[in-house]
Coordinates of C-alpha atoms in Angstrom, one line a residue:
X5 CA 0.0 0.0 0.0
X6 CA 1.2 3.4 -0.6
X7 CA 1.0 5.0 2.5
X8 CA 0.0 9.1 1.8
X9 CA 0.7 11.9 5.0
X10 CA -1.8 14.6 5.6
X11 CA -0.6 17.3 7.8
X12 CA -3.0 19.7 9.5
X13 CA -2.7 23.2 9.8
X14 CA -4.7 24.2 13.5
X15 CA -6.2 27.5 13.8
X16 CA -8.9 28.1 10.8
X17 CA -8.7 24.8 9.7
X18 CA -9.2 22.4 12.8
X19 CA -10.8 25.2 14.8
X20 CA -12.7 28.2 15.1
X21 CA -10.2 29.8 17.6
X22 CA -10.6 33.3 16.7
X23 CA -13.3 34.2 19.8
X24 CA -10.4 33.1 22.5
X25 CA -7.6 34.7 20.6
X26 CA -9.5 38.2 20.1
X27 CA -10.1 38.0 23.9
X28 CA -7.0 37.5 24.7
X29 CA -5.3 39.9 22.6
X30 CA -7.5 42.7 24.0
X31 CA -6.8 41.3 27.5
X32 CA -3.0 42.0 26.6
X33 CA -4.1 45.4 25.4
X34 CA -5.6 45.9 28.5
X35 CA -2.7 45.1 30.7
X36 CA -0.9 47.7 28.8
X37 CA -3.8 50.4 29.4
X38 CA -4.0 50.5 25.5
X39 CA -7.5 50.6 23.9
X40 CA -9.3 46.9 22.7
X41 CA -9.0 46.3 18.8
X42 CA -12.1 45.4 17.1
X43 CA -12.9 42.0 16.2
X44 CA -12.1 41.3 12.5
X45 CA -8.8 43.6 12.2
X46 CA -7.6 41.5 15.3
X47 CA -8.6 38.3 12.7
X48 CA -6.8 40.1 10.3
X49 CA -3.3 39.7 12.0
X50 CA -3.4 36.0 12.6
X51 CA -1.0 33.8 11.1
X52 CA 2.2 34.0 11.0
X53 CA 2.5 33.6 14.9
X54 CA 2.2 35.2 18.7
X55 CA 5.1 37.1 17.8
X56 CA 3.5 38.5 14.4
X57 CA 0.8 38.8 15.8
X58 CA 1.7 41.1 18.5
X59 CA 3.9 43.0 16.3
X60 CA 0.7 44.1 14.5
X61 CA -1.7 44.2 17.1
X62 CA 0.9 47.3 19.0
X63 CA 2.1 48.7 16.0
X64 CA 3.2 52.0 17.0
X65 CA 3.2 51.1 20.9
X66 CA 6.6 49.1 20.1
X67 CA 8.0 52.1 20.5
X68 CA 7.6 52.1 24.4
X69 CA 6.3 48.8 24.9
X70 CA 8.8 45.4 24.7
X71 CA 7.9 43.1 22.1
X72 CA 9.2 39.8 23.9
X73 CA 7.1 40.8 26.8
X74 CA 4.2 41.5 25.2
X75 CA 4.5 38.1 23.5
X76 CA 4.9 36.2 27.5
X77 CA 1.7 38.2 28.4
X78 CA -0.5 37.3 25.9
X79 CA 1.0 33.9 26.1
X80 CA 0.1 33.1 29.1
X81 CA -3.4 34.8 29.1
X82 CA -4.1 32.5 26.2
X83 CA -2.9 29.4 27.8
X84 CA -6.0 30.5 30.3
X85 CA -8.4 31.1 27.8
X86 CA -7.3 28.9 24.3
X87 CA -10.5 26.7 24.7
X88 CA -13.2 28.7 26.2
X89 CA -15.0 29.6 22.8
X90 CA -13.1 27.6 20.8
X91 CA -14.8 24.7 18.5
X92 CA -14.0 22.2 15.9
X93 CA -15.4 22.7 12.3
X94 CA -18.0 20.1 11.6
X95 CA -16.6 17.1 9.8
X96 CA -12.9 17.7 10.5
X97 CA -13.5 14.1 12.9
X98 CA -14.7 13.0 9.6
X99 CA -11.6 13.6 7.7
X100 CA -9.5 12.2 10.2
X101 CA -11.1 9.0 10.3
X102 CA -11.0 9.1 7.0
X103 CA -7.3 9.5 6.3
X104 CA -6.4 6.8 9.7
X105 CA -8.8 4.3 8.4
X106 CA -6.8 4.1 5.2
X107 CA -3.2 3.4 7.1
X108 CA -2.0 6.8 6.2
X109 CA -0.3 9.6 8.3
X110 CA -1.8 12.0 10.2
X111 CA -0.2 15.3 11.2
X112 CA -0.3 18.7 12.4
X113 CA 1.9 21.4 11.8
X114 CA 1.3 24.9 13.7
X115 CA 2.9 28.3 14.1
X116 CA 1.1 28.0 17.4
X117 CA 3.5 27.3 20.4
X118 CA 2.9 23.5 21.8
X119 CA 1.3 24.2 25.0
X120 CA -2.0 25.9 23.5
X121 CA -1.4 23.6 20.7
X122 CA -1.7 20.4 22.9
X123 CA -4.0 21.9 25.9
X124 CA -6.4 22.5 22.4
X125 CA -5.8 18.9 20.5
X126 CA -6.2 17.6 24.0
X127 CA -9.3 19.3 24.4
X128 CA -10.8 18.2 21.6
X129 CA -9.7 14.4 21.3
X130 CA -7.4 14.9 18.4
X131 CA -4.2 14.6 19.7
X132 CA -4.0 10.1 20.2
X133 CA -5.1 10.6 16.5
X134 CA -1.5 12.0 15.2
X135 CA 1.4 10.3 14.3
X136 CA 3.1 13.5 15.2
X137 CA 2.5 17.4 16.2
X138 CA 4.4 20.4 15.1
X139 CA 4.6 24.2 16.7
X140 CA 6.5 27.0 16.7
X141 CA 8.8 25.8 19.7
X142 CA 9.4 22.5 18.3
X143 CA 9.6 23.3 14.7
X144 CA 13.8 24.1 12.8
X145 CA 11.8 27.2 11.4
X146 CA 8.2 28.6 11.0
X147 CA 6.0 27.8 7.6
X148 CA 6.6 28.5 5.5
X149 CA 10.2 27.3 5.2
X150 CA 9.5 23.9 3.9
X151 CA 12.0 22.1 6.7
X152 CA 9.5 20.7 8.8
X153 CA 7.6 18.9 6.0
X154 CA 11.4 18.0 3.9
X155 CA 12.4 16.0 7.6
X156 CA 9.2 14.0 7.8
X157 CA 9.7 13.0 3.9
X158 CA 13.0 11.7 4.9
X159 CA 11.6 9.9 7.9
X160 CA 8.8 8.2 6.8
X161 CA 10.5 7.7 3.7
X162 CA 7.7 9.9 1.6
X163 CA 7.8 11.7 -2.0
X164 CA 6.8 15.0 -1.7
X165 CA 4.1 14.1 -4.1
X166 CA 2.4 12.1 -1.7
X167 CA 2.5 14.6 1.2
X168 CA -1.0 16.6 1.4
X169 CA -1.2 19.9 3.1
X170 CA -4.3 21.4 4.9
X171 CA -4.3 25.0 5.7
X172 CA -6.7 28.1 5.6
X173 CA -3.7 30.7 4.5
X174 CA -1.5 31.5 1.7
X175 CA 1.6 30.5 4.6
X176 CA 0.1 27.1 4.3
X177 CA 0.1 26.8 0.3
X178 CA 3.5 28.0 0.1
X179 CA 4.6 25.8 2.6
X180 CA 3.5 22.9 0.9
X181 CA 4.6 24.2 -2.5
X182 CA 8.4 24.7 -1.2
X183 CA 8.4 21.7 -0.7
X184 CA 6.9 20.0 -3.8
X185 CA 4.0 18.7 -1.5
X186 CA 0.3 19.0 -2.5
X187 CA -1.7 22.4 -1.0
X188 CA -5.3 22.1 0.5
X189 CA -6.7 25.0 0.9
X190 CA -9.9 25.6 2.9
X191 CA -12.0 28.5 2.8
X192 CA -14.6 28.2 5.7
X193 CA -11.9 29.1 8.5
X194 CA -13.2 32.9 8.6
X195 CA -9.4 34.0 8.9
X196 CA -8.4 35.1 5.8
X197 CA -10.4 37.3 3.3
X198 CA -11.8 36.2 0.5
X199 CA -9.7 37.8 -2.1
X200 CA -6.5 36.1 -0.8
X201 CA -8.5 32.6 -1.0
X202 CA -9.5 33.3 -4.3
X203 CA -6.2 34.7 -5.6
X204 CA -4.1 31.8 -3.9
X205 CA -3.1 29.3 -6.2
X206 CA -3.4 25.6 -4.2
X207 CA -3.7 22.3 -5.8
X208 CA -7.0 22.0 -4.2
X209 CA -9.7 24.1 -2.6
X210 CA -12.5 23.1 -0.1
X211 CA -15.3 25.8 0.3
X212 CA -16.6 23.5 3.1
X213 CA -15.6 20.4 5.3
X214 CA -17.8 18.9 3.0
X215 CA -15.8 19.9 0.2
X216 CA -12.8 18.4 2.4
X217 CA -14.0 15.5 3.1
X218 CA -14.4 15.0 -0.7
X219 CA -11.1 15.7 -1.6
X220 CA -9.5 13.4 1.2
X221 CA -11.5 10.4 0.1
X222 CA -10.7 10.8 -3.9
X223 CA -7.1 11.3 -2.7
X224 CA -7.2 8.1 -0.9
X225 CA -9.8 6.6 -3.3
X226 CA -12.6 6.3 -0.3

């Protein structure tokens, strides 16, 4: 049997995390004695990272305010709060089952650090599921430098052609592409706008889990 990987991207494409992060952001904002951000330009900055992330979020601040500090604080607020609101997109169990019934590999590969990443996966039953999990503190490099996904082709002994990629951002389609893997991109994550999903070239698009769920099983000819 030829044994296919599928790695994961989390947040917008596992989960609708965006309620818990926005919170916590503001809550960081807060600490600081800053005004909150509104709701979608918050969305707006998520990524590439905490680090990104709070890089945008205090733009001008930076100037008085430490950025590595800033990052701890939010941090830790969202270690607090990463699965208050947070859900799992419909049919996401689906997929998974899917792709495990089949023999194949299941991973997931986040700029998100491990402990939210884990106390999330955890949370939601995922994590006994994966033949591995990747975040921004055990990753070489972020996505979208391909080394992550160029290590587990080694490893499992994999052509990049059989090594799918499942993400709601252009980060993630460029990650699998510098690699030579095959790009997944889904659109209901409510993350990016639609103008960068439609003008992001991927292998494959999925409107909908549903749409998902139809690509995994013609890939592994469910």
């Amino acid at each position: 049997m030829n044994r296919l990987a599928f790695a994961f991207d989390l947040d917008g494409t596992i989960v609708d995390s965006r309620r818990d992060i926005v919170f916590c952001v503001n809550k960081t904002l807060d600490f600081y004695q800053l005004p909150e951000l509104p709701f979608d330009r918050i969305v707006s900055y998520v990524g590439n990272g905490a680090r990104v992330l709070m890089e945008r979020v205090l733009g001008k601040n930076l100037m008085h305010i430490d950025l590595d500090e800033a990052v701890r604080k939010f941090r830790e607020i969202y270690l607090e709060h990463c699965i208050d609101e947070s859900y799992i997109f419909d049919g996401i169990y689906e997929c998974m089952d899917i792709i495990k019934r089949g023999g194949h590999y299941l991973f997931v590969i986040t700029n998100k650090p491990s402990p939210h990443s884990i106390e999330i996966l955890k949370h939601f039953d995922i994590l006994p599921k994966l033949d591995g999990l990747f975040c921004q503190d055990t990753m070489k490099a972020l996505k979208p430098d391909p080394i992550t996904i160029n290590e587990l082709l080694e490893k499992y002994c994999l052509k990049s052609k059989d090594f799918y990629m499942i993400g709601d951002s252009k980060v993630d389609v460029d990650f699998a592409h510098s690699a030579g893997a095959i790009s997944i991109m889904v659109g209901y994550g409510g993350v990016i706008s639609q103008e960068e999903y439609n003008n992001t070239n991927s292998n494959f698009k999925a409107d909908t889990t549903s749409d998902l769920i139809k690509i995994i099983k013609n890939i592994v000819g469910k």
